[in-house]
Short mmCIF file of C-alpha atoms in Angstrom, two decimals:
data_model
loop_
_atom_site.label_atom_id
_atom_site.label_comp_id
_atom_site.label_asym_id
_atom_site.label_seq_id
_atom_site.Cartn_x
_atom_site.Cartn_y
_atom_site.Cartn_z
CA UNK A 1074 -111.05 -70.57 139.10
CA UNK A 1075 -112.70 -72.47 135.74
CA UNK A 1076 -115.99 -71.16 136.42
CA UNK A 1077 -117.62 -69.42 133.31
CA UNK A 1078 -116.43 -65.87 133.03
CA UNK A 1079 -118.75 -63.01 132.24
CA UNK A 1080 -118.84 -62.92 128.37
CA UNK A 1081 -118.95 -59.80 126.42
CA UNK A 1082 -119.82 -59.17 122.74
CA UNK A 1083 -117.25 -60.13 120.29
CA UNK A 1084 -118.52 -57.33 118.08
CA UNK A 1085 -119.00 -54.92 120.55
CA UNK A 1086 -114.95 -55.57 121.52
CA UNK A 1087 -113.49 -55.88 118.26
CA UNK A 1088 -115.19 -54.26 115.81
CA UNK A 1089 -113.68 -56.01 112.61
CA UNK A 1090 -114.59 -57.45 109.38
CA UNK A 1091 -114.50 -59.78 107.08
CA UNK A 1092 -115.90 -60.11 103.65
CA UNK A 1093 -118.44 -62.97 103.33
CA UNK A 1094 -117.94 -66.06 102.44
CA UNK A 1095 -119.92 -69.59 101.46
CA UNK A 1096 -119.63 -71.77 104.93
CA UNK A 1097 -121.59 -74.52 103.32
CA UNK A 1098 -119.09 -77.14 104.70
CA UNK A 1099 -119.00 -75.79 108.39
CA UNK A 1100 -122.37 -77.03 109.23
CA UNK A 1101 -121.58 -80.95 108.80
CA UNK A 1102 -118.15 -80.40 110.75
CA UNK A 1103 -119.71 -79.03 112.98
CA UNK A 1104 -122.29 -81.55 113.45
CA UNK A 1105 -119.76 -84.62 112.80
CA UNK A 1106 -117.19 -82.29 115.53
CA UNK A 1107 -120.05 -81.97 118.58
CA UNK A 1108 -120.98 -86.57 118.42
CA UNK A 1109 -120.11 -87.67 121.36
CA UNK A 1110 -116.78 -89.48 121.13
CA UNK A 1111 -115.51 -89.05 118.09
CA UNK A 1112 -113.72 -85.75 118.75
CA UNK A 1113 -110.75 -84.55 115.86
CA UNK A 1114 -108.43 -87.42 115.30
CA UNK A 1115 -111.22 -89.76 114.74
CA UNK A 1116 -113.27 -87.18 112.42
CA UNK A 1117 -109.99 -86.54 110.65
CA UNK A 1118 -109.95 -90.22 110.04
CA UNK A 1119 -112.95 -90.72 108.48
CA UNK A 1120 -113.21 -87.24 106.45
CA UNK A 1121 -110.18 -88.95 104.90
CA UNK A 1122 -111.95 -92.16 104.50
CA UNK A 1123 -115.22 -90.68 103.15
CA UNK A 1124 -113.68 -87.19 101.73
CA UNK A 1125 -115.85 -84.85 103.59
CA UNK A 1126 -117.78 -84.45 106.80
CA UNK A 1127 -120.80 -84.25 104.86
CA UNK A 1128 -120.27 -87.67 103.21
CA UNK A 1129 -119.39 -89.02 106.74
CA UNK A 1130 -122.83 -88.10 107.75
CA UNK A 1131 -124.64 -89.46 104.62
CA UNK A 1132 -122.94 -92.47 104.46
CA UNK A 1133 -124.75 -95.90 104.43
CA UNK A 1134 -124.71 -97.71 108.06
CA UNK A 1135 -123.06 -100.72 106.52
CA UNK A 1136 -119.94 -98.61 105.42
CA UNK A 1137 -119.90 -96.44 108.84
CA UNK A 1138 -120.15 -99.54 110.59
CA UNK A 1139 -116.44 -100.98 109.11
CA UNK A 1140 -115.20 -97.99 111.48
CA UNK A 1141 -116.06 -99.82 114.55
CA UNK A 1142 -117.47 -98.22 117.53
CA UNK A 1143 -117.07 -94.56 115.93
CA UNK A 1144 -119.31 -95.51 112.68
CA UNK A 1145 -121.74 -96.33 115.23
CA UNK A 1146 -121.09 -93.36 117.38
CA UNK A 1147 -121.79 -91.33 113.57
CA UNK A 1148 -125.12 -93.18 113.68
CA UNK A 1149 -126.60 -92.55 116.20
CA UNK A 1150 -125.54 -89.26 116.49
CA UNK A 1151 -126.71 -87.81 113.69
CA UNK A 1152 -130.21 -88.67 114.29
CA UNK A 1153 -129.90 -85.81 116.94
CA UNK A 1154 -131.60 -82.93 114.93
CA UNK A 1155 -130.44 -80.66 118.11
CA UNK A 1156 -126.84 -80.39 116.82
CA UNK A 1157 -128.05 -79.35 113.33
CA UNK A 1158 -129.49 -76.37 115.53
CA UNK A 1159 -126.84 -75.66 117.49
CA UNK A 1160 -124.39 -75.75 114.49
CA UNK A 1161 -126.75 -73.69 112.72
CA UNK A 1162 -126.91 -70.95 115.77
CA UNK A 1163 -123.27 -71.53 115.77
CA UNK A 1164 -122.82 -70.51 111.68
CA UNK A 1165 -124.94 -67.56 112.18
CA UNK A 1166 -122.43 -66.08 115.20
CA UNK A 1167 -119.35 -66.67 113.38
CA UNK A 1168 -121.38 -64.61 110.19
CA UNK A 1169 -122.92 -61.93 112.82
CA UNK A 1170 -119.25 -61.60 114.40
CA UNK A 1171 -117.02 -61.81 111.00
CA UNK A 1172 -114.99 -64.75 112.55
CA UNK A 1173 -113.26 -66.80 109.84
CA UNK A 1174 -113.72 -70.40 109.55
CA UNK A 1175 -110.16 -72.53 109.18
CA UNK A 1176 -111.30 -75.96 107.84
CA UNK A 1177 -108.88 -78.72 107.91
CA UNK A 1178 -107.54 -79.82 104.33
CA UNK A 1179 -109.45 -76.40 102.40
CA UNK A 1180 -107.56 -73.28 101.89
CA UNK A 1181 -106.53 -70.88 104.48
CA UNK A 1182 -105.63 -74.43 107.01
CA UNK A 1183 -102.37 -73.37 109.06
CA UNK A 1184 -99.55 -75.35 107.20
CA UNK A 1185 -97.79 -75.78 110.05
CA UNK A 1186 -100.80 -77.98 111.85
CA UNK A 1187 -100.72 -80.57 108.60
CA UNK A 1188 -98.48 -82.33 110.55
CA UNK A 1189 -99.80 -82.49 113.46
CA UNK A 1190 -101.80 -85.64 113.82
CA UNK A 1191 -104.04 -84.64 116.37
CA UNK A 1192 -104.60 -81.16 114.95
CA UNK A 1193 -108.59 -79.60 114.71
CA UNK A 1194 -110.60 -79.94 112.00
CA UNK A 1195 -111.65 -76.78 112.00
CA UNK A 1196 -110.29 -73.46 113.79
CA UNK A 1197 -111.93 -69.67 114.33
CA UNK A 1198 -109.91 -67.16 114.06
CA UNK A 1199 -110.52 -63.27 115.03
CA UNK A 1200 -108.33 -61.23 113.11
CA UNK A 1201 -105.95 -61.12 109.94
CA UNK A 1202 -102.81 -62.18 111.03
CA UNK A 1203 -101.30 -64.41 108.93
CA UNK A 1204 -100.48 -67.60 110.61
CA UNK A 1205 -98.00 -68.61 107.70
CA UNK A 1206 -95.77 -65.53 108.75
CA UNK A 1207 -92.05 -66.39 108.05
CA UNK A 1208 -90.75 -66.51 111.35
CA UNK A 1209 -93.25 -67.80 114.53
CA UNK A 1210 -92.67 -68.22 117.44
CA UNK A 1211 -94.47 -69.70 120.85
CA UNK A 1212 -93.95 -67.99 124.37
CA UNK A 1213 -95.08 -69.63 127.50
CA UNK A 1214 -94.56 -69.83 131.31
CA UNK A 1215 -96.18 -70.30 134.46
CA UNK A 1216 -99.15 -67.72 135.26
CA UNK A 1217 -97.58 -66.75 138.66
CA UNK A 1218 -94.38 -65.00 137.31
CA UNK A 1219 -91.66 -63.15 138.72
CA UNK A 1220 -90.79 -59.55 138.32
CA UNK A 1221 -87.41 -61.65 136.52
CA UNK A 1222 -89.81 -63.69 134.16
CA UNK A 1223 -91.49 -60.08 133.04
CA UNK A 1224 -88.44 -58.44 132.26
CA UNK A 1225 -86.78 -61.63 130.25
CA UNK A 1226 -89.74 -61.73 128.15
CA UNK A 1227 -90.33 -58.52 127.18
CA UNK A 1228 -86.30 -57.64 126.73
CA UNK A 1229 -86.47 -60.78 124.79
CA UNK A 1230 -89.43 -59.89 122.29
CA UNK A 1231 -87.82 -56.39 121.65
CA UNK A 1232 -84.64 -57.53 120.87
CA UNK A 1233 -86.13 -60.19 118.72
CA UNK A 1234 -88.23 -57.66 116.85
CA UNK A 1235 -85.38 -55.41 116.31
CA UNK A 1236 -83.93 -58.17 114.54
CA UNK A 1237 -86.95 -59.94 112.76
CA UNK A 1238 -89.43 -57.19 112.01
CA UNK A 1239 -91.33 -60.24 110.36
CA UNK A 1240 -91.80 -62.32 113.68
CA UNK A 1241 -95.38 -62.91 115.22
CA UNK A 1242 -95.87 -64.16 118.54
CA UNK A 1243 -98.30 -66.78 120.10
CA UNK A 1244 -99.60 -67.24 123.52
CA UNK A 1245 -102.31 -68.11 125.83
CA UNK A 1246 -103.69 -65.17 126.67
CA UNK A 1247 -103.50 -66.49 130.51
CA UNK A 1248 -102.64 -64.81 133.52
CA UNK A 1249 -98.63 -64.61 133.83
CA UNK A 1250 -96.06 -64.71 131.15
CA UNK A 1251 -98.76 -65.04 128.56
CA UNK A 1252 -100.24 -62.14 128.97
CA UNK A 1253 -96.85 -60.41 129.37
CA UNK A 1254 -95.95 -62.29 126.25
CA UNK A 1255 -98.79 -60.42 124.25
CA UNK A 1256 -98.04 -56.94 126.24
CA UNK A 1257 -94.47 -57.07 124.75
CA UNK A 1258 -95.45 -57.69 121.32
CA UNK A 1259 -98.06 -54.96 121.57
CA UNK A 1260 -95.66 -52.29 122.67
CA UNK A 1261 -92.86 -53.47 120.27
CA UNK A 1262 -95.62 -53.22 116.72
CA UNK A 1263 -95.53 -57.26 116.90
CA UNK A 1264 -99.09 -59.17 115.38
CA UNK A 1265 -99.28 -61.45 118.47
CA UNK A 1266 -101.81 -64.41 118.51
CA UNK A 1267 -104.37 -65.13 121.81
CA UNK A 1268 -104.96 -69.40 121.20
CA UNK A 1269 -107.50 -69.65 123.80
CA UNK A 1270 -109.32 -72.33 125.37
CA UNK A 1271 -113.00 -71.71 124.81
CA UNK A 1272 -115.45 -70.30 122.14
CA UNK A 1273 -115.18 -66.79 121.04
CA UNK A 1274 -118.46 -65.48 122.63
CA UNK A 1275 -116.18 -64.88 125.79
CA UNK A 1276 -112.77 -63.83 127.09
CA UNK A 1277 -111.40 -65.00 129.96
CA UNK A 1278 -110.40 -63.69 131.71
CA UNK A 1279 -112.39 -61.22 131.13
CA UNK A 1280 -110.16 -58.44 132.79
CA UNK A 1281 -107.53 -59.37 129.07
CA UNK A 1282 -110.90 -58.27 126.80
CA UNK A 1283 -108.92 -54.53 126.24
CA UNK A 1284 -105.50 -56.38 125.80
CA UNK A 1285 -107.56 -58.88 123.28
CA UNK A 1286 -108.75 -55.47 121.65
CA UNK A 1287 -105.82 -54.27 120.81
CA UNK A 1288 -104.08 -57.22 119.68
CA UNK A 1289 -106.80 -57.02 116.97
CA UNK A 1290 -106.61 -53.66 116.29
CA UNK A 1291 -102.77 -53.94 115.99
CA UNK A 1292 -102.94 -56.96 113.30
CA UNK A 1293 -103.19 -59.64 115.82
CA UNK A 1294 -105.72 -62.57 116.80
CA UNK A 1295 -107.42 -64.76 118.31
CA UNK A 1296 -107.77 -68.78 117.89
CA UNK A 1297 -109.87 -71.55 118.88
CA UNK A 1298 -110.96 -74.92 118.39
CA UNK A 1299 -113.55 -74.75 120.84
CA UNK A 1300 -117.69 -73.33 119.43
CA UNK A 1301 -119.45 -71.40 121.77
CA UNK A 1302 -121.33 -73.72 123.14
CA UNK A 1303 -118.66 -75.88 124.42
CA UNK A 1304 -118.12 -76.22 127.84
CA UNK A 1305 -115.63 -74.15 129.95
CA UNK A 1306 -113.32 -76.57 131.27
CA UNK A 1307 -110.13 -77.28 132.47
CA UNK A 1308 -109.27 -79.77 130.13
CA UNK A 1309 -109.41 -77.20 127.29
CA UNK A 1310 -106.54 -75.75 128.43
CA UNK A 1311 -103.87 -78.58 128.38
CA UNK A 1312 -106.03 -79.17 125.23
CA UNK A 1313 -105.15 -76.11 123.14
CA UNK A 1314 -101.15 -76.42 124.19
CA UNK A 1315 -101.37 -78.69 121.14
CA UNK A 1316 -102.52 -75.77 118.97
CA UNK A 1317 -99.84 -72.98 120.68
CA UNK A 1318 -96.88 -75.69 119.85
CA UNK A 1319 -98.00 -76.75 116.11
CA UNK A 1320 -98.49 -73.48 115.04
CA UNK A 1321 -94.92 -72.11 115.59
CA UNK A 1322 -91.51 -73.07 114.19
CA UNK A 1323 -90.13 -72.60 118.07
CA UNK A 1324 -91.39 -72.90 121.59
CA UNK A 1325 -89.70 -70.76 124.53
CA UNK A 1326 -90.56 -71.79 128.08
CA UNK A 1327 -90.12 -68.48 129.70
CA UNK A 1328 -90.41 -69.40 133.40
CA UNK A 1329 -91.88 -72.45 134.78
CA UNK A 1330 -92.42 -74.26 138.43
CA UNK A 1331 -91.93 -78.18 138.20
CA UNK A 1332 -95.12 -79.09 136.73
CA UNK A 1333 -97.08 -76.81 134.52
CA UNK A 1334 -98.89 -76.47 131.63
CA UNK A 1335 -95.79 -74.87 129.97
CA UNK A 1336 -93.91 -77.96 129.94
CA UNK A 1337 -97.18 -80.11 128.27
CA UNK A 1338 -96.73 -77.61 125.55
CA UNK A 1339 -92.88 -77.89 125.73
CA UNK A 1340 -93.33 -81.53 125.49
CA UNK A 1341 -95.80 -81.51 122.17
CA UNK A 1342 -93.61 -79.58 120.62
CA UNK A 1343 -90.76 -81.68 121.01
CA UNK A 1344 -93.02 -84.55 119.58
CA UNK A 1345 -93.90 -82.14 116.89
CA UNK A 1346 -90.55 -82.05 116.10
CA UNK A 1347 -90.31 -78.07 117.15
CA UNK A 1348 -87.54 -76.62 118.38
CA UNK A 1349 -87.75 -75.63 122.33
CA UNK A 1350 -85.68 -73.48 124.36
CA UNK A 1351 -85.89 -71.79 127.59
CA UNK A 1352 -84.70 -69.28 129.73
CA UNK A 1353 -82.57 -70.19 132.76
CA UNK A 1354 -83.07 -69.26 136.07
CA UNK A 1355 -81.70 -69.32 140.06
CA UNK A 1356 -81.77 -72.54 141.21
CA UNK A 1357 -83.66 -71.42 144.58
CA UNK A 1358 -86.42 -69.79 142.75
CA UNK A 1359 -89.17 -72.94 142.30
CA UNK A 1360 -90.54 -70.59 139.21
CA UNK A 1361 -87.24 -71.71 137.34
CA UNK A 1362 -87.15 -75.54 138.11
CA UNK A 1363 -89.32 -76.40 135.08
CA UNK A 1364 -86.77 -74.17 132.57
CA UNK A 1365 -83.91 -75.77 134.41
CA UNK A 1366 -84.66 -79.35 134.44
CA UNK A 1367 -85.71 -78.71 130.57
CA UNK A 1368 -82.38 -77.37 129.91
CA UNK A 1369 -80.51 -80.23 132.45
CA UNK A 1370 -82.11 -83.10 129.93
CA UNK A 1371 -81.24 -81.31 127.02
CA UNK A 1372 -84.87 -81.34 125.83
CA UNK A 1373 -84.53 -77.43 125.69
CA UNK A 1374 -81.86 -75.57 124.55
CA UNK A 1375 -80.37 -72.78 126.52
CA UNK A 1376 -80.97 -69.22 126.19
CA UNK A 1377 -80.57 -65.87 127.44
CA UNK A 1378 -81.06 -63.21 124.65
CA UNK A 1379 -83.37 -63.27 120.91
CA UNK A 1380 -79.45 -63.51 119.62
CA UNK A 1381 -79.23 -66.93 121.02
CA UNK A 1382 -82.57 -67.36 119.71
CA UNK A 1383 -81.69 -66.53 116.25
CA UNK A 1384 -78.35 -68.25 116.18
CA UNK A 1385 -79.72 -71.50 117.15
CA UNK A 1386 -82.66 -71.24 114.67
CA UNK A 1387 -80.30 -70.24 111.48
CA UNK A 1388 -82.45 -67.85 111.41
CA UNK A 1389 -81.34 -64.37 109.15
CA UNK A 1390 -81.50 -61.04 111.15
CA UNK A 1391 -82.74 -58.28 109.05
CA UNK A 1392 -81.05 -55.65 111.32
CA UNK A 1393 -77.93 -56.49 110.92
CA UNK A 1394 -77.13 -59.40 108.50
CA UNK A 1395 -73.78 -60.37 109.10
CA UNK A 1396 -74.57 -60.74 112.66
CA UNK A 1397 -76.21 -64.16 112.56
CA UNK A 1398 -76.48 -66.21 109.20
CA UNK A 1399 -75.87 -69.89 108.30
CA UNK A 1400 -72.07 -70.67 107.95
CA UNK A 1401 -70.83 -72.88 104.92
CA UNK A 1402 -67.60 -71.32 104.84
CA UNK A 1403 -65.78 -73.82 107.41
CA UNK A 1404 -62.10 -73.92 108.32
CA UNK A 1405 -61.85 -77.29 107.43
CA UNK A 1406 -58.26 -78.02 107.53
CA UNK A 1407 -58.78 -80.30 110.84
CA UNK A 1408 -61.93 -81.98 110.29
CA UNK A 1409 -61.25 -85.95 109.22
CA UNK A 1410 -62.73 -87.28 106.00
CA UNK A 1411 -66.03 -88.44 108.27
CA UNK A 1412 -66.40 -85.32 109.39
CA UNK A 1413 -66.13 -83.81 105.51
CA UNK A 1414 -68.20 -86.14 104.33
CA UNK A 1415 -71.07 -85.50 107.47
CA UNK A 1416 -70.39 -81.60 106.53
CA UNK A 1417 -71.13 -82.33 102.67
CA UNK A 1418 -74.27 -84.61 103.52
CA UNK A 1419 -76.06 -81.59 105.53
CA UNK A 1420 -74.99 -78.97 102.91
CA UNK A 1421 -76.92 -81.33 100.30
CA UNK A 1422 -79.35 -82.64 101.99
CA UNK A 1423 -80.11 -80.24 105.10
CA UNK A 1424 -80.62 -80.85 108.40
CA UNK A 1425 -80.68 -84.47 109.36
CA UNK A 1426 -81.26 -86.88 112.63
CA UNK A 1427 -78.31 -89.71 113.76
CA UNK A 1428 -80.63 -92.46 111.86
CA UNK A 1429 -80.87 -90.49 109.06
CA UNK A 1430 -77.19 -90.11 108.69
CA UNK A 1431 -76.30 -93.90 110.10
CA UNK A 1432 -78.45 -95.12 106.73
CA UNK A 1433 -76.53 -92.70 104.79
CA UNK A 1434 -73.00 -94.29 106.03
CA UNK A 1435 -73.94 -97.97 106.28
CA UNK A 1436 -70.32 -98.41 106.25
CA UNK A 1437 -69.77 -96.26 109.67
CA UNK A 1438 -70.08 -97.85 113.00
CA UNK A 1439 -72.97 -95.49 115.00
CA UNK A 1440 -69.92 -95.29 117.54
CA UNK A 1441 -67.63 -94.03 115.34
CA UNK A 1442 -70.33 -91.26 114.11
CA UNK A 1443 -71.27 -90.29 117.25
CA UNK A 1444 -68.02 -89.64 118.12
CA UNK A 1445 -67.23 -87.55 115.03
CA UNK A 1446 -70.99 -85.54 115.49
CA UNK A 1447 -69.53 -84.70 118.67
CA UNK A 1448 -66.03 -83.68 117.51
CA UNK A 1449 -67.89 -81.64 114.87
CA UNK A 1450 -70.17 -79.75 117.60
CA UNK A 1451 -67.38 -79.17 120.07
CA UNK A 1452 -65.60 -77.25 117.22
CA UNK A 1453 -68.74 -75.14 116.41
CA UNK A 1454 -68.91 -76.52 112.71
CA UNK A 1455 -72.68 -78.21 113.85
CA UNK A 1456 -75.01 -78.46 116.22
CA UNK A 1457 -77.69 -80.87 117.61
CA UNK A 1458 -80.81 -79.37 118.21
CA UNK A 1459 -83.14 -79.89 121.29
CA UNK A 1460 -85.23 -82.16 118.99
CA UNK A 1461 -82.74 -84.40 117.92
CA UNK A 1462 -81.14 -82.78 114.33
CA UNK A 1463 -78.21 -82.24 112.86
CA UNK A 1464 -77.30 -79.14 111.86
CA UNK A 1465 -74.55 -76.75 110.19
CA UNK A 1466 -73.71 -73.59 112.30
#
């Protein structure tokens, strides 16, 4: 099923461009990137240490060798003047093809992967969507969907567009709800985003190259960590879930069996400190136990409509502004002077986790706030999000 895919020109396919631009730095990331065992959290390390990859590289022994076993790793591997070439080759496609370069900590970087701690040091991108859009969102499901999972997802991304014109939406460009995911946006005028699991010399599969085409020609793109020399593998995949997560404010798990890549990406994002959500389904239909168990441990909230979507996320809809906004108008004739004072401390200080507010209230047993939090949610004045926040409604 992971065996290497016909690959197709990139140019040839897309047909757009980029002015040029220096690309100096590329060539020691990419050098530093392709050493055996250090991979991105360790080259992120020492590019912090030493301030570039280039300086990594040039750096006395003695000084790589206070790393430990990746300072050696450094050393010997760049005596290997065959990744110079391949980087090289590799700079000259991304020119040839107008694919821009996203270097971690330089200018253009997605903002929302800062905080990612195991996020690439460098991403290409095909296309100009902008990646620091407003309002992003993350759809994702299990590639063997139902007729049901189709028709939630694209009723979902054309109410949601009717509401935020400014939404993009991100997928995997897989088989399944992904690629349903990126039909919807296409018919509804949505930039949608392909994060896919292999260098950009390729698509796979290859029967998504005309859907890829148009979700460049419509504004789109497509992202990956992965050079096109890398190796297809099935690794990559569970790999870039990382990417699809960090990269939105919200993940929705569309329709999912048990065990699945969805819920990997479900899970990051929760670590990421995204919010998750999912659609629920029948309880006989095994495509629907992942979004239901989700949902059962509260690690997803529940939803059935972009409304719901919205509501939870405090998120403004353009189309119709009084529909969904954030609240500070309470009826707060029946809330006790904890709950005012919780109330107060998220209008001042925004959203805010149980420890957050415990330090806060040293005075309050964590009992006694729990039990007010909960008061406070069951009366629709807050709410606690699937990752673990506070919240005003």
């Amino acid at each position: 099923m992971f065996g290497c895919s016909k690959s197709v020109s990139v140019a040839a396919i897309y047909g757009c461009h980029y002015p040029d631009k220096t690309m100096s730095p590329l060539i020691p990331l990419l050098v530093l990137n392709a050493i055996r065992g250090v991979g991105s959290i360790r080259a992120r390390h020492l590019i912090d240490a030493f301030g570039s990859a280039e300086a990594v590289l040039d750096a006395d022994p003695a000084l790589l060798l206070q790393a430990g076993a990746v300072g050696q790793m450094v050393i010997d591997g760049r005596k290997d003047t065959r990744l110079f070439d391949d980087a090289q080759r590799e700079l000259e496609f991304i020119e040839a093809h107008h694919i821009q370069p996203l270097i971690y900590g330089q200018d253009g970087y997605p903002k929302r992967l800062l905080n990612c701690p195991d996020a690439p040091t460098v991403l290409f991108k095909l296309g100009d969507i902008d990646l620091e859009s407003k309002h992003v969102i993350s759809i994702v499901g299990t590639r063997q969907c139902t007729q049901y999972g189709r028709d939630l997802v694209h009723r979902f991304v054309k109410e949601l567009h009717e509401a935020l014109p400014d939404v993009i939406v991100i997928s995997g460009l897989a088989l399944g709800i992904d690629v349903e995911s990126h039909k919807a946006a296409l018919e509804n005028g949505i930039p949608t985003l392909g994060v896919v699991a292999h260098g950009l010399d390729r698509i796979y599969p290859y029967n998504h190259r005309g859907i890829a085409k148009q979700m460049i020609q419509q504004g789109g793109g497509l992202l990956t960590e992965y050079v096109t020399s890398a190796p297809f593998e099935r690794g990559n995949f569970l790999a870039r879930n990382r990417i699809i997560a960090g990269l939105a404010d919200a993940v929705l798990v569309a329709e999912s069996k048990e065990k699945g890549g969805s819920l990997v990406t479900a899970s990051i994002a929760l670590d990421y400190g995204r919010d998750v959500f999912a659609f629920p389904g029948r309880i006989t239909d095994d495509r629907s136990n992942g979004c239901n168990r989700l949902i059962r441990l509260n690690r997803a909230g529940l939803i059935t409509s972009a409304l719901d979507l919205l509501y939870a996320m405090n998120w403004q809809a353009a189309s119709n502004p009084t529909a969904i906004q954030q609240t500070l108008n309470f009826e707060e004739d029946h809330v006790s002077p904890l709950g005012r004072q919780i109330l107060d401390i998220l209008r001042d200080r925004g959203d805010m986790r149980l420890s957050q507010l415990a330090d806060i209230l040293p005075d309050t047993e964590r009992t006694a706030l729990l039990e007010e939090l909960l008061d406070l949610e069951m009366s629709d004045k807050i709410r606690n999000t699937p990752g673990g926040l506070y919240q005003l409604r």
